[in-house]
CSV table of C-alpha atoms in Angstrom, one decimal:
chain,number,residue,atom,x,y,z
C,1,UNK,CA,0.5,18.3,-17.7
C,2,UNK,CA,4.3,17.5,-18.1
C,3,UNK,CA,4.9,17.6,-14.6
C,4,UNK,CA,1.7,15.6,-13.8
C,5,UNK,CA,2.9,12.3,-16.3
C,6,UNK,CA,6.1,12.8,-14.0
C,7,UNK,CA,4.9,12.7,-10.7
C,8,UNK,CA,3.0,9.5,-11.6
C,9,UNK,CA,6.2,7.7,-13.5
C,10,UNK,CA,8.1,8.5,-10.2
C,11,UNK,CA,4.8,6.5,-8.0
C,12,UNK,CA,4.7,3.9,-10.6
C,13,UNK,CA,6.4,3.7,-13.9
C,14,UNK,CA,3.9,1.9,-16.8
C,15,UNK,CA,1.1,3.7,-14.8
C,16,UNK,CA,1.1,6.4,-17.7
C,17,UNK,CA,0.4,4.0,-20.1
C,18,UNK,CA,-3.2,3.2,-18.3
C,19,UNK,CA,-5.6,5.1,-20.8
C,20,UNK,CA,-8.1,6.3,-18.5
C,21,UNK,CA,-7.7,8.1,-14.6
C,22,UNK,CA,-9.8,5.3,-13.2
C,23,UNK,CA,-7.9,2.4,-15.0
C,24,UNK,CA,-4.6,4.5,-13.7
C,25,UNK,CA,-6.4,4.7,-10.3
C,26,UNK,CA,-6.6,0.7,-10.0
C,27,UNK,CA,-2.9,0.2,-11.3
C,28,UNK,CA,-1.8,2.5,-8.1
C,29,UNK,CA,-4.2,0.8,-6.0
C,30,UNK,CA,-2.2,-2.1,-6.6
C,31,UNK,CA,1.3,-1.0,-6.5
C,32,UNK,CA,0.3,0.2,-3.2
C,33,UNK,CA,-0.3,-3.0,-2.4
C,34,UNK,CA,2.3,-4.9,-3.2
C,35,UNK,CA,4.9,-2.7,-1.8
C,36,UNK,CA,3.1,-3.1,1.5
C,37,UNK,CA,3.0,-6.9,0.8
C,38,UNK,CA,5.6,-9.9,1.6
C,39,UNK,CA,5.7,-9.5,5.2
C,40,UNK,CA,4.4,-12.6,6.5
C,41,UNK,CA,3.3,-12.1,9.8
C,42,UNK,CA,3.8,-8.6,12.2
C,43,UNK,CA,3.0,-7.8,16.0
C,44,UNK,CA,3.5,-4.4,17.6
C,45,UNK,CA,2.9,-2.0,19.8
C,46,UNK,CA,1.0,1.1,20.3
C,47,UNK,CA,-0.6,4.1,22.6
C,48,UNK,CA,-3.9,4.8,21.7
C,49,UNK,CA,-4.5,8.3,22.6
C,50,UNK,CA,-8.4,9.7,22.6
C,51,UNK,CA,-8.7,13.6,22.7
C,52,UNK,CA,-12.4,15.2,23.0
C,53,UNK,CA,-13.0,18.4,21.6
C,54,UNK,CA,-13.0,20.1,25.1
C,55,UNK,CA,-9.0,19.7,25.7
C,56,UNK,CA,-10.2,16.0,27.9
C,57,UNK,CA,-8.1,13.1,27.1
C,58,UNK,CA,-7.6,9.3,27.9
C,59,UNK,CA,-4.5,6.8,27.0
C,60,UNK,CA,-4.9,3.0,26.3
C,61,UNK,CA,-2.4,0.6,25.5
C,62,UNK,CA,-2.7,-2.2,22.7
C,63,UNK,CA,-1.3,-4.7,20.7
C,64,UNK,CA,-1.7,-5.6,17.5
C,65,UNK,CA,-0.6,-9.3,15.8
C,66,UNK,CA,-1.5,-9.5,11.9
C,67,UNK,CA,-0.9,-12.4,9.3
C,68,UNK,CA,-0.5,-11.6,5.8
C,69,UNK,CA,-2.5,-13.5,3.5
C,70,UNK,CA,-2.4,-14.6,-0.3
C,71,UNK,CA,-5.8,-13.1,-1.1
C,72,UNK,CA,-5.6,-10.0,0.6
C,73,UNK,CA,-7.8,-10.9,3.4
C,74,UNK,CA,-5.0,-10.0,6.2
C,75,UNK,CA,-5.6,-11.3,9.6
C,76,UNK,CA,-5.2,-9.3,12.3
C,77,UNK,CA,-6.1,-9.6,16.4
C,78,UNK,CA,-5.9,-6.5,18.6
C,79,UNK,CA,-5.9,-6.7,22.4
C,80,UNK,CA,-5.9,-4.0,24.6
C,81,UNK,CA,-3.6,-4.2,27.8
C,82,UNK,CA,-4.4,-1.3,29.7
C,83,UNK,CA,-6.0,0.6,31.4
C,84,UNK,CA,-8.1,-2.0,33.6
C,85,UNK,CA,-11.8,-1.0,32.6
C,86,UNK,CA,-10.7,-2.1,28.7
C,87,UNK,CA,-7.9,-5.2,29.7
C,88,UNK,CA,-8.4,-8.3,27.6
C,89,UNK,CA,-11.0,-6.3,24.7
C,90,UNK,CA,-10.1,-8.1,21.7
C,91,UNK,CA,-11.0,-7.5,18.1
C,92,UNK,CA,-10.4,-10.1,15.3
C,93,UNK,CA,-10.3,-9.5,11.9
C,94,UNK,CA,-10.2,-12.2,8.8
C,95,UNK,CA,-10.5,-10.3,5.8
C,96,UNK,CA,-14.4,-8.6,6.2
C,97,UNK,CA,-15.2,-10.7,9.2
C,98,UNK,CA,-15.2,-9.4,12.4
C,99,UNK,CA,-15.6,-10.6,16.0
C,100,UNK,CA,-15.6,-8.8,19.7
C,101,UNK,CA,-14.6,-10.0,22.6
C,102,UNK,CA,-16.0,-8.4,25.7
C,103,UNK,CA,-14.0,-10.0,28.9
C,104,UNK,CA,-17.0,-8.4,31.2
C,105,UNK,CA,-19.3,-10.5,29.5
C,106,UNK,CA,-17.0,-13.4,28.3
C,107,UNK,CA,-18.7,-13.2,25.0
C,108,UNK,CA,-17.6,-13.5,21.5
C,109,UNK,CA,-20.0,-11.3,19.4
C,110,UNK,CA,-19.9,-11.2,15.5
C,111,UNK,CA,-19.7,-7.6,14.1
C,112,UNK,CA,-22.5,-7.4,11.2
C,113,UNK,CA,-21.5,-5.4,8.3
C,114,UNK,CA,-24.5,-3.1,9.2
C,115,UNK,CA,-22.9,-1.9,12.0
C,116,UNK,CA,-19.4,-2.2,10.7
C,117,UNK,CA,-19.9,2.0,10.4
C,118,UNK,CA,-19.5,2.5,14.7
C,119,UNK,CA,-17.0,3.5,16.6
C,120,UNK,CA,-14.4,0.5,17.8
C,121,UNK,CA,-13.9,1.0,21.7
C,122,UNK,CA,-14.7,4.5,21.4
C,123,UNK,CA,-12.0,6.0,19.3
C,124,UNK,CA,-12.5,7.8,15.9
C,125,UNK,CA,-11.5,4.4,14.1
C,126,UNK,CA,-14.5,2.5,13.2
C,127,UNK,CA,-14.9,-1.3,12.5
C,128,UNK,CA,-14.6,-1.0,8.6
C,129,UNK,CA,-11.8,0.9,9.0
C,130,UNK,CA,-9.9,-1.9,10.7
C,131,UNK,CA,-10.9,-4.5,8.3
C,132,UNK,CA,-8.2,-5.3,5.4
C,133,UNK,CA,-10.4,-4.7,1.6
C,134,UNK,CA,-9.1,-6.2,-1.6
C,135,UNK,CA,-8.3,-3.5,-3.9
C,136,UNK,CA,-11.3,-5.0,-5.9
C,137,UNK,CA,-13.6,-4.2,-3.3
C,138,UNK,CA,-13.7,-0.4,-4.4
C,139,UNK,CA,-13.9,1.5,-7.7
C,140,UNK,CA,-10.6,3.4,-8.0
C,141,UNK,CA,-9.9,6.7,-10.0
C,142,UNK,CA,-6.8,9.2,-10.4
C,143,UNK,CA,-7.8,13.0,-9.4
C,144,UNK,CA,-4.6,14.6,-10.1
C,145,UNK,CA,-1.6,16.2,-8.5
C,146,UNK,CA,-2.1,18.4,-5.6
C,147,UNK,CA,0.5,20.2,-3.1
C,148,UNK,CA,1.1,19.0,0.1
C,149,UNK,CA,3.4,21.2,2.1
C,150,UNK,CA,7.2,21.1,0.1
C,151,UNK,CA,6.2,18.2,-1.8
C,152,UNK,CA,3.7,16.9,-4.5
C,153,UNK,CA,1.0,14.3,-3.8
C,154,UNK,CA,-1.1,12.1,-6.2
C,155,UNK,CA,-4.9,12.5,-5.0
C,156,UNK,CA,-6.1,8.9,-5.5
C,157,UNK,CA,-10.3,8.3,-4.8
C,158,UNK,CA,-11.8,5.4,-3.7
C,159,UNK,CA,-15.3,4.6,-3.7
C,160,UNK,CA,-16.6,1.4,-1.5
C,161,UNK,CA,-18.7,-1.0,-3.6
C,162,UNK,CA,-20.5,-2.7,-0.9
C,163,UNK,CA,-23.7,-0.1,-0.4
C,164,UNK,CA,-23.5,-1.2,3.4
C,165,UNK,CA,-19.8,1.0,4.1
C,166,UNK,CA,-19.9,4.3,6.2
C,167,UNK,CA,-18.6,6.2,3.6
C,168,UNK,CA,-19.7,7.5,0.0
C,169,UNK,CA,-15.5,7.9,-1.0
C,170,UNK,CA,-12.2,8.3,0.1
C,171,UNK,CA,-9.3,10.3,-1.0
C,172,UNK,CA,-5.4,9.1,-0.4
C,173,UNK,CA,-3.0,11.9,-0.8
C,174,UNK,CA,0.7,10.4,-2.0
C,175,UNK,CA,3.9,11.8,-1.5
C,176,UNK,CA,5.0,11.0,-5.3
C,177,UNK,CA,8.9,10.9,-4.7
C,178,UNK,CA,8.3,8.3,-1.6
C,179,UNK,CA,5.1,6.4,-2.4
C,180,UNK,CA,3.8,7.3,0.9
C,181,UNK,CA,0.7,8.3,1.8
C,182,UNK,CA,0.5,11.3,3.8
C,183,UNK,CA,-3.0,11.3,4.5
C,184,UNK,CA,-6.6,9.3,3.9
C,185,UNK,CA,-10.2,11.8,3.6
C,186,UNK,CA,-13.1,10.0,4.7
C,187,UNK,CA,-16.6,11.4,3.1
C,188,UNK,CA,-19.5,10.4,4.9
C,189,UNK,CA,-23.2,9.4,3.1
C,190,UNK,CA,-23.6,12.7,2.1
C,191,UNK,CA,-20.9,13.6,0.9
C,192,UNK,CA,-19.3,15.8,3.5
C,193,UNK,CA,-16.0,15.5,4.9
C,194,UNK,CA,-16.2,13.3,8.2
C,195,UNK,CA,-12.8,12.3,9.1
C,196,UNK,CA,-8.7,12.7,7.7
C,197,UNK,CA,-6.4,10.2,9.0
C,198,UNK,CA,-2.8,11.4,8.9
C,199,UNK,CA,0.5,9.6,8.7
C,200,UNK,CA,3.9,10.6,9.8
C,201,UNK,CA,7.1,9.3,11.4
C,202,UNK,CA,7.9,7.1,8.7
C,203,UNK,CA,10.5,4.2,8.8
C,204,UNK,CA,12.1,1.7,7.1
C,205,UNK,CA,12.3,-2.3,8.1
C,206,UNK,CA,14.9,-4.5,6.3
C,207,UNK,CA,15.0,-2.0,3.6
C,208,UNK,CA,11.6,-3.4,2.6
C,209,UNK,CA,8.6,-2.2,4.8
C,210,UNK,CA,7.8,1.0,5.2
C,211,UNK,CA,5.7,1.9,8.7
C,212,UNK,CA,4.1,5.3,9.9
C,213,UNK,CA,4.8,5.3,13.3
C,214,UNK,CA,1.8,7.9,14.2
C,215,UNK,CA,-1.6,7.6,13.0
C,216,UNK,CA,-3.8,10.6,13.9
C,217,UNK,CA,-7.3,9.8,12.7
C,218,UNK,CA,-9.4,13.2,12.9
C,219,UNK,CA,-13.6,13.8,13.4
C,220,UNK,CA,-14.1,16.9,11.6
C,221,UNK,CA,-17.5,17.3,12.6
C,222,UNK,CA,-17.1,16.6,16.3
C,223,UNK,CA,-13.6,17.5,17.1
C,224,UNK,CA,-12.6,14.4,18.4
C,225,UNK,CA,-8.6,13.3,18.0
C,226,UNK,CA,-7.8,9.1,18.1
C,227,UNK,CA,-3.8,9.2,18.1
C,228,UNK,CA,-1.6,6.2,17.4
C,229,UNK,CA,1.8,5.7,18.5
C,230,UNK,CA,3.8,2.7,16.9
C,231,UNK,CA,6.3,1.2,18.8
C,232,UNK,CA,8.6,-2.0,18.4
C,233,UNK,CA,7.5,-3.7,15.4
C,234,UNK,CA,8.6,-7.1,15.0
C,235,UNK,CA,8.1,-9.4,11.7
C,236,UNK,CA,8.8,-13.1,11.2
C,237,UNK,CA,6.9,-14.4,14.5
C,238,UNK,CA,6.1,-17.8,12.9
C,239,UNK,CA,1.9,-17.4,13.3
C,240,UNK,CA,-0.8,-19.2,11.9
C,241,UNK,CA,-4.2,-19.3,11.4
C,242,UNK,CA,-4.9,-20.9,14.4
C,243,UNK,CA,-3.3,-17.5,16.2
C,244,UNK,CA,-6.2,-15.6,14.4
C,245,UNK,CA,-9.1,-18.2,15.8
C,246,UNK,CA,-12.8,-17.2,17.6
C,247,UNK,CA,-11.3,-19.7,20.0
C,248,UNK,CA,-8.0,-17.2,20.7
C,249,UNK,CA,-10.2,-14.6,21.8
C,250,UNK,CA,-11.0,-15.9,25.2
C,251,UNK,CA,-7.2,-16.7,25.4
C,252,UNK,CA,-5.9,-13.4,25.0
C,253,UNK,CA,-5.5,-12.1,28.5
């Protein structure tokens, strides 16, 4: 128990003091967020790579812009550049809401939060998981201390309050000594493990933001791969709302 109280002073000191594992859970939740916040605005780089489970694999290339926002509800516009069948697929984000641009079509369509669960531009990412959630938006409890490889994580669950989400819980495994998280667990509906999305090649920008450059998101039930590779982040780009606009979509190319 000793070394338990310690591994959470080192993530956040005064979280101890939090009576209960889900009122401890929250106070995480939060520290998480604010040492992730005070960017202002981010754009950057990135190689999606999509693996099958029968060795086959395809590489596209994206682009993501993203504008931080006072109430949590982060901005953020991806646009794939390549290859020529995907060029000029845009996603928007505000918050929850969602919009899709097909350039085939030249169509903006809305993304309803029923189908929020599918798979964005058929990678192992889904739509909800490229929306930015308040930390309010889930109910948030402390499992414990687990080991993960040489070091000790925090196991942190996370259960979506909006009956609507993919997902009956997550799990966040954090490195205690860095506050990083090392890896997410996705549960599906019935509570079986659906997906783990791990982080690695961690760096540090202005001695403030910490970035994973490689997301690897994993479908344990179909043995599909979605690798990202982060490259060239840049902060302090001077956007705006109007950047993150239905009307930018068609623009984007």
């Amino acid at each position: 128990m000793k070394s338990f109280v310690v591994a959470v002073a080192l993530l956040l000191p005064g979280v101890v003091r939090a009576e209960t594992p889900e009122a401890q859970g929250l106070a995480i939740a939060q520290a998480i967020r604010a040492k992730a916040s005070g960017y202002g605005d981010q754009v950057v780089s990135i190689e999606m790579k999509l693996e099958n489970g029968s060795g086959q694999s395809a590489v596209r290339k994206i682009r993501v812009s993203t504008l931080e926002r006072p109430d949590e509800a982060t901005y953020s516009l991806i646009v794939f550049d390549s290859p020529a069948d995907v060029r000029g697929t845009a996603l928007l984000s505000r918050g929850e809401d969602q919009w899709l641009f097909l350039p085939a079509s030249e169509q903006v369509r809305r993304i309803s939060t029923s189908n929020r669960s599918g798979a964005f531009v058929g990678s192992e990412f889904s739509y909800e998981d490229l929306t930015s959630t308040a930390v309010s938006a889930y109910t948030w409890k402390l499992l414990g201390q687990q080991p993960c490889g040489s070091s000790t994580c925090l196991t942190l669950e996370s259960k979506p309050k909006d009956e609507r989400s993919g997902y009956s819980r997550r799990i966040l495994w954090l490195e205690a000594s860095t506050r990083r998280p090392l890896k997410l667990e996705y549960f599906d509906r019935k509570e079986t493990l659906l997906k783990t999305l791990s982080y690695g090649e961690w760096q540090s920008y202005e001695s403030k933001f910490d970035r994973a450059h490689r997301w690897t998101m994993q479908n344990h039930q179909t043995g599909k791969v979605t690798s990202l590779r982060f490259e060239n982040f840049k902060f302090e780009n001077g956007f705006s709302e109007s950047d993150f606009s239905q009307a930018k979509l068609k623009r984007v190319r």
